[in-house]
XYZ file of C-alpha atoms in Angstrom:
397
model
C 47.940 31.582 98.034
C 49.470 27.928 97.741
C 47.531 24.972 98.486
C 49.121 21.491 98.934
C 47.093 18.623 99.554
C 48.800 15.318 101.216
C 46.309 12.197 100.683
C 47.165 9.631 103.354
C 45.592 6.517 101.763
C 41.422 6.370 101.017
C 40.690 6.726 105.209
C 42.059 10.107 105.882
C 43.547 13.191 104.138
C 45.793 16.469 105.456
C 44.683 19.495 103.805
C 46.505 22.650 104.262
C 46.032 25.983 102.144
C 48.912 28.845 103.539
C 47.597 32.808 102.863
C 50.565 33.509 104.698
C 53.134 31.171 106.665
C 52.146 32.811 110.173
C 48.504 31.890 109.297
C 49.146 28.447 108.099
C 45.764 26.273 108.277
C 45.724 22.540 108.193
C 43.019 20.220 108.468
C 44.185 17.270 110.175
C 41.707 14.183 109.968
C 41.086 12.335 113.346
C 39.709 9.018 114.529
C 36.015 8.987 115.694
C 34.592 6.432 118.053
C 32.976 3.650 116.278
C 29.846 4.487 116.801
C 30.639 7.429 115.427
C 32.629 6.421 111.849
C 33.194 3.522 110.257
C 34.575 2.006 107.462
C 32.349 1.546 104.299
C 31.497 -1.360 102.477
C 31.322 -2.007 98.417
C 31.342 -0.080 96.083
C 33.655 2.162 97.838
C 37.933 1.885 97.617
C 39.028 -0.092 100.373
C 39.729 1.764 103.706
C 37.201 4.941 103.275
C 35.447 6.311 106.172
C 32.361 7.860 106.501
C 32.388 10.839 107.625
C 36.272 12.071 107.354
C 36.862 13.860 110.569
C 38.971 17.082 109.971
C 39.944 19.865 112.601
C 41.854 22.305 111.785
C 45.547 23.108 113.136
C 48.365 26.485 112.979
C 51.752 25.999 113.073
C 52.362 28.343 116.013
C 49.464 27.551 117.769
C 47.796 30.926 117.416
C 43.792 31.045 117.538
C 41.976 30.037 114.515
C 40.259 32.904 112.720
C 37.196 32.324 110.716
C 38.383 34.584 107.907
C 41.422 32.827 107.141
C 39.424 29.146 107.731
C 37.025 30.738 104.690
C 40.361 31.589 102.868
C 41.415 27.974 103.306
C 38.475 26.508 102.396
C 37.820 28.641 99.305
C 41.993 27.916 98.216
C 41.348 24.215 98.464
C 38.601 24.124 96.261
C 40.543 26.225 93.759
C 42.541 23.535 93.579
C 40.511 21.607 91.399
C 37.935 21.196 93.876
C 39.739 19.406 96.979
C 36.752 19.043 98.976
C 34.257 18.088 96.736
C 36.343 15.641 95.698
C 36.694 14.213 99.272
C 32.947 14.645 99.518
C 32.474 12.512 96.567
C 34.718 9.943 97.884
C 34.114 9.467 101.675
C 30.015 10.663 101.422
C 30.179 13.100 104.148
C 33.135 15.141 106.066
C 32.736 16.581 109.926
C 34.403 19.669 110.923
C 35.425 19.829 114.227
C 36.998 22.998 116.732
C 35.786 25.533 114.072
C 35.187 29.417 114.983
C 31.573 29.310 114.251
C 29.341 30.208 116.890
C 26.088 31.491 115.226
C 24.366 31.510 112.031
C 26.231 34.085 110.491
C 29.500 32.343 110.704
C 28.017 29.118 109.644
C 26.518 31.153 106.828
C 29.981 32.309 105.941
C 31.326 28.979 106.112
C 29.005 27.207 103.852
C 29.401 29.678 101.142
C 33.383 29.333 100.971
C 32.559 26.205 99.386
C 31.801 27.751 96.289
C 28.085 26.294 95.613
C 25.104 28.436 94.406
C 22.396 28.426 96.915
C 19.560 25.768 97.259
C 15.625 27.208 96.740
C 13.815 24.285 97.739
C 10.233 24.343 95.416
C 7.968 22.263 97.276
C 8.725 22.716 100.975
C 7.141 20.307 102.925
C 8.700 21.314 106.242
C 8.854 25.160 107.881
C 12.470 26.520 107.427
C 12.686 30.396 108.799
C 15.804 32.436 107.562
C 18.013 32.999 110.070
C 21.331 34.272 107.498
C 22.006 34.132 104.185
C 21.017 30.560 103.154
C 20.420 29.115 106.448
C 17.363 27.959 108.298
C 17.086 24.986 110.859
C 17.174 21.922 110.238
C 13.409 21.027 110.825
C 11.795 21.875 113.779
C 9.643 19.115 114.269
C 9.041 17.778 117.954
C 12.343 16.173 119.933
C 10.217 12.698 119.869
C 10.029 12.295 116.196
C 11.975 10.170 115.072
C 13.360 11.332 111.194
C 14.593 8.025 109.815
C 17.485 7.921 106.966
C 16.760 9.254 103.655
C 18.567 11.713 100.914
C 16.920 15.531 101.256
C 13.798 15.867 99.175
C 13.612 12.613 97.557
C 9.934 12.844 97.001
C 9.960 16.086 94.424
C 11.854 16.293 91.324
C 14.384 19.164 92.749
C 16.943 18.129 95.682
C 20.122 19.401 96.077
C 23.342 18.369 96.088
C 25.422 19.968 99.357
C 23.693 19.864 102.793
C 25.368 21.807 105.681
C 24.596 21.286 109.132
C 25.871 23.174 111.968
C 25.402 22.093 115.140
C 24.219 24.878 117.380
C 22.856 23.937 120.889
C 23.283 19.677 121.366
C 21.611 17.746 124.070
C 23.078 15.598 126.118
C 21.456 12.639 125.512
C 20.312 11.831 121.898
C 19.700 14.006 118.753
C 22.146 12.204 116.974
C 22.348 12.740 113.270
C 22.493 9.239 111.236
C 24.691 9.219 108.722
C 24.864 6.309 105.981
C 25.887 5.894 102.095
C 23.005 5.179 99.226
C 26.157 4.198 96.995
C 26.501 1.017 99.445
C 22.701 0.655 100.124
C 21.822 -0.155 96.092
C 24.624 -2.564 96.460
C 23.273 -4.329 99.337
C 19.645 -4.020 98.436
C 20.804 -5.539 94.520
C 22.773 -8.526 96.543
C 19.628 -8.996 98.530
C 16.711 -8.121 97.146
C 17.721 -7.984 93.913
C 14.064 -7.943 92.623
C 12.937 -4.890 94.481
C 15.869 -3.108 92.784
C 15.008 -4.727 89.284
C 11.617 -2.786 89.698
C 12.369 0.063 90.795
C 14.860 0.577 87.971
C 12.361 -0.155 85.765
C 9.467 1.955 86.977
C 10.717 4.021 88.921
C 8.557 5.746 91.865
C 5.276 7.521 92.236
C 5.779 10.359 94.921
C 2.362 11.958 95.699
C 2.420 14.945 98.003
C -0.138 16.845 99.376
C 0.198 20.519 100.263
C -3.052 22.350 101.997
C -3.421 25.598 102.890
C -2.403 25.009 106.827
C 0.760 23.194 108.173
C -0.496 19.219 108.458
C 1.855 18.732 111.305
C 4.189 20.528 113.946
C 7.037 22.249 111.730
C 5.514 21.503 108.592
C 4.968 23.850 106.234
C 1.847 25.122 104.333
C 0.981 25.583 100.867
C 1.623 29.117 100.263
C 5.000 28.574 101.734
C 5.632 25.872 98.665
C 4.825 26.971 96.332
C 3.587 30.903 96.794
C 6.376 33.045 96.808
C 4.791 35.300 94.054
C 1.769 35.428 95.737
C 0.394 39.047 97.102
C -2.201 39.713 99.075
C -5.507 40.499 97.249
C -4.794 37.949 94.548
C -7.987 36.205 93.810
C -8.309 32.216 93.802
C -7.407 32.119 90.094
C -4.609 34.127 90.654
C -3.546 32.178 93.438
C -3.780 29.270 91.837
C -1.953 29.763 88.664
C 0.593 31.606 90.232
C 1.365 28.041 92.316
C 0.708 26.191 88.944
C 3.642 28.286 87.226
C 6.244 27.583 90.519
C 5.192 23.811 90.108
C 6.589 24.021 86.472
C 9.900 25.179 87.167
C 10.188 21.347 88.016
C 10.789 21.350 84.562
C 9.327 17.978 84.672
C 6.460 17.716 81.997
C 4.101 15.165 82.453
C 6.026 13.384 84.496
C 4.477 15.819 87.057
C 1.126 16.447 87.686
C -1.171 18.179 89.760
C -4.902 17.790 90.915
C -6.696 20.559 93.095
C -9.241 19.244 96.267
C -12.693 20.766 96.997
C -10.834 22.359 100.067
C -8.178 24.305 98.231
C -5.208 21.901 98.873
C -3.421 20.246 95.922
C -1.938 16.708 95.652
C 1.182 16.380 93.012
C 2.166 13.620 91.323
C 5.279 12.872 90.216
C 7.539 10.200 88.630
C 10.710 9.922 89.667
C 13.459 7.483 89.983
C 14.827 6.140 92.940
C 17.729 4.508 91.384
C 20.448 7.279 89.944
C 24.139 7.605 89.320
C 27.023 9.487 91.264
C 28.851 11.918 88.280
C 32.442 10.967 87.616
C 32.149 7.481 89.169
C 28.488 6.257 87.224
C 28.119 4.274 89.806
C 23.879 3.669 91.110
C 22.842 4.730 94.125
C 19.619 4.393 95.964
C 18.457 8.545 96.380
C 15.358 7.552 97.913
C 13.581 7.993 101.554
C 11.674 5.081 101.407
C 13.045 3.349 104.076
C 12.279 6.724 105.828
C 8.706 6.240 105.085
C 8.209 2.935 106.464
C 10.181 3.879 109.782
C 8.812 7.171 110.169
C 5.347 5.574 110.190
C 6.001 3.085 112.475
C 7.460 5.196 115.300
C 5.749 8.712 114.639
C 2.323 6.797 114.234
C 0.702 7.872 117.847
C 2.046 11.249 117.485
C -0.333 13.413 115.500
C 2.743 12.999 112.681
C 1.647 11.763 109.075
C 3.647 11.606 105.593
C 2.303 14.222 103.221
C 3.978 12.120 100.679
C 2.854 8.453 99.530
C 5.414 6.866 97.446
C 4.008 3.761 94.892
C 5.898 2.159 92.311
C 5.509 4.116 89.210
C 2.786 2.583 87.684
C 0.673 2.916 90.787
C 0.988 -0.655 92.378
C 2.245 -0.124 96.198
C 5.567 -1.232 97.980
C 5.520 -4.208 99.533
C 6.796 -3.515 103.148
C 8.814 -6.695 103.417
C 10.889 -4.106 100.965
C 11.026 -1.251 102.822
C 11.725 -2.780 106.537
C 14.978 -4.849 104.698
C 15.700 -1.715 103.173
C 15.651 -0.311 106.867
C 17.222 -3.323 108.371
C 20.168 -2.254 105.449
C 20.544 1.022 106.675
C 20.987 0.320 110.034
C 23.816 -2.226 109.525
C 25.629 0.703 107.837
C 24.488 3.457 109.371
C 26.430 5.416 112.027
C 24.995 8.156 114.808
C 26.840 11.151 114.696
C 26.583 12.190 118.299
C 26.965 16.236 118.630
C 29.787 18.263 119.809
C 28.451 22.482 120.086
C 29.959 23.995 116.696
C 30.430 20.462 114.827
C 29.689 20.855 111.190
C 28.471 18.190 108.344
C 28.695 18.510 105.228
C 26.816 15.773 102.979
C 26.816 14.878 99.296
C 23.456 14.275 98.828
C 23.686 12.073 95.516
C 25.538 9.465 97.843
C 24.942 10.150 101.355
C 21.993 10.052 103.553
C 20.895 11.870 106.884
C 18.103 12.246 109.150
C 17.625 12.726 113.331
C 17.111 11.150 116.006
C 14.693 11.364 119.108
C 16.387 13.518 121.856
C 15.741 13.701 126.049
C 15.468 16.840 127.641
C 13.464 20.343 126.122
C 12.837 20.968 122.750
C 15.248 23.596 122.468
C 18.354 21.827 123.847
C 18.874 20.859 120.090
C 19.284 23.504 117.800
C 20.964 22.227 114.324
C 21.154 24.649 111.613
C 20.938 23.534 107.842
C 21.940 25.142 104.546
C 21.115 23.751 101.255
C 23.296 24.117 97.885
C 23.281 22.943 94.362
C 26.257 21.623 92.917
C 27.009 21.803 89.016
C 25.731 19.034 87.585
C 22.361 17.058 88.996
C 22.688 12.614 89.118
C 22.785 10.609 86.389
C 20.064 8.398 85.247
C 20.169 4.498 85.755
C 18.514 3.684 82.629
C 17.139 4.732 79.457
C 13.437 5.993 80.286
C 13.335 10.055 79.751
C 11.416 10.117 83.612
C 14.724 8.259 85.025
C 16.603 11.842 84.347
C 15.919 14.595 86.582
C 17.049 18.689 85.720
C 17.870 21.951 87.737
C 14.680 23.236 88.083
C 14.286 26.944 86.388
C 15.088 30.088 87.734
C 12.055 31.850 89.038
């Protein structure tokens, strides 16, 4: 199978991978509307786009076959990893006009990439199986608004590849945000260069609580968590150190803690930093959801929607919010709204690209986005010396 890859400058690249000349696949990059794509700022090359828009093309016109788009996808990243290379560089790619019409195919899709599958420890939202390593994408109510952020900033194990398909779309919002954290610490360090000084230097406190019943619509409970091992007719002891031993595959130490409540929920601490680095590049960039947390709260405030995570500096002192809302105002100078097309896919690099969702009109079910999670093969950098400023894989279990 021969792969050739012609890069057309930092905005756009052709990527074709031929099985066989009659089944010839290219992915052509297109223009998006601007509200739709743009070009990003410092500290990326000149000219890069965010996301790079790819659809994929056949020499003789024929229909476009799933199998061979998996063969294409799995060739180019044989090739010394085209795509994660593009992901690294542009933040976040859309694939448009692909044959994937249900979780299955999105399932196969995903996995052509080559990643190991995500197990999120910690859950703090309700994700179903619906195929092999997909769920949706939360299921929280169409008016809550799911501001910007990296995916599970607030516990020490995120990954690093987020899928999501686009199933059912509405037709008037649900977009999906999309914005870089590699040009968000460099705005934030022009700007507020002494919020960024101290977070560096202290990092975060993220405390989330987990009780025994969901805390809001799609949330998720504590068993879900952390309680995967858990059978039924385990005592409370049981119960509880069989939670205790999933909250150590954190691999964190003391930089996570845990304290059980009279009414059998448990609140974890842990420290974390908010500054990291992108592999390859070194370069710092904001993995964080704290402008998330300040937005959320304002908008979801009258709607029976509250953040099981409160995030402190890491010794303890809170946030000012003059922080967080510039941090917000940041992100939405460089954020675009990815506005749905029925079988769109995104793909994110988490270390350097954020996401979230936006209110929709219509029923709840006229948006259906499916998500699937991987890990990549190595986790950020730290920014810094501090052993807490370094975060791990968390261990098999």
């Amino acid at each position: 199978m021969a792969t050739t890859v012609r890069l057309l400058g930092a905005h756009s690249a052709k990527l074709d991978a031929a099985p066989l000349p009659s089944t010839l696949i290219t992915f052509e990059p297109f223009d998006l509307p601007s509200s739709n794509q743009r070009i990003l700022g410092a500290p990326h090359p000149k000219d890069t786009a965010i996301p790079l828009a790819l659809r994929p093309s056949v020499r003789d016109s024929s229909e476009i076959d799933l199998d061979n788009v998996v063969d294409t996808i799995k060739s180019l990243q044989a090739q010394g990893g085209i795509l994660t290379e593009a992901l690294a560089r542009h933040g976040t790619l859309l694939f448009r006009g692909l044959p994937i019409h249900n979780a299955q195919d999105f399932s196969k899709f995903a996995h052509a990439f080559g990643y190991h599958p995500h197990e999120i420890i910690g859950i703090v939202v309700n994700r179903p199986v619906l195929a092999p390593n997909v769920a949706p994408a939360n299921e929280a109510p169409k008016d809550v608004l799911i501001y910007n952020h990296n995916e599970s900033p607030q516990v020490p194990h995120a990954p690093e590849y987020i899928f999501f398909y686009g199933h059912r779309v509405p037709e008037k919002g649900g977009e999906t945000p999309i914005s870089s954290s590699l040009e968000l610490f460099y705005r934030a360090q022009q700007e507020i260069p002494e919020f960024v000084s101290e977070l560096a230097e202290k990092g975060i406190l993220s405390k989330v609580t987990y009780k025994a019943e969901k805390q809001y619509e799609g949330g998720s409970t504590l068993k879900q968590a952390f309680g995967k091992e858990i059978q039924d007719g385990d005592n409370e002891a049981t119960r509880r150190a069989k939670i205790e031993a999933q909250i150590a595959r954190y691999g964190r130490g003391k930089h996570t803690t845990w304290e059980w409540t009279e009414d059998g929920s448990i609140v974890l601490t842990h420290r974390l930093p908010a500054v990291r680095t992108q592999p390859e590049t070194n370069l710092p960039t904001l993995f964080t959801g704290l402008a998330a947390y300040y937005q959320n709260n304002l908008h979801n405030a009258n709607k029976g929607r509250k953040n099981s995570a409160q995030q402190l500096f890491g010794d303890g002192t809170p946030i000012p919010d003059k922080y967080l809302a510039h941090l917000a105002k940041i992100t939405d100078e460089i954020r675009v709204l990815h506005k749905w097309e029925r079988g769109d896919v995104l793909v994110y690099d988490n270390i350097i690209a954020q996401h979230g969702r936006q209110p929709w009109e219509g029923e709840q079910e006229d948006r259906v986005v499916m998500a699937s999670l991987f890990d990549g093969h190595r986790v950020p950098g730290a920014y810094g010396d501090e052993d807490w400023a370094q975060v791990v894989q968390a261990l098999d279990g």
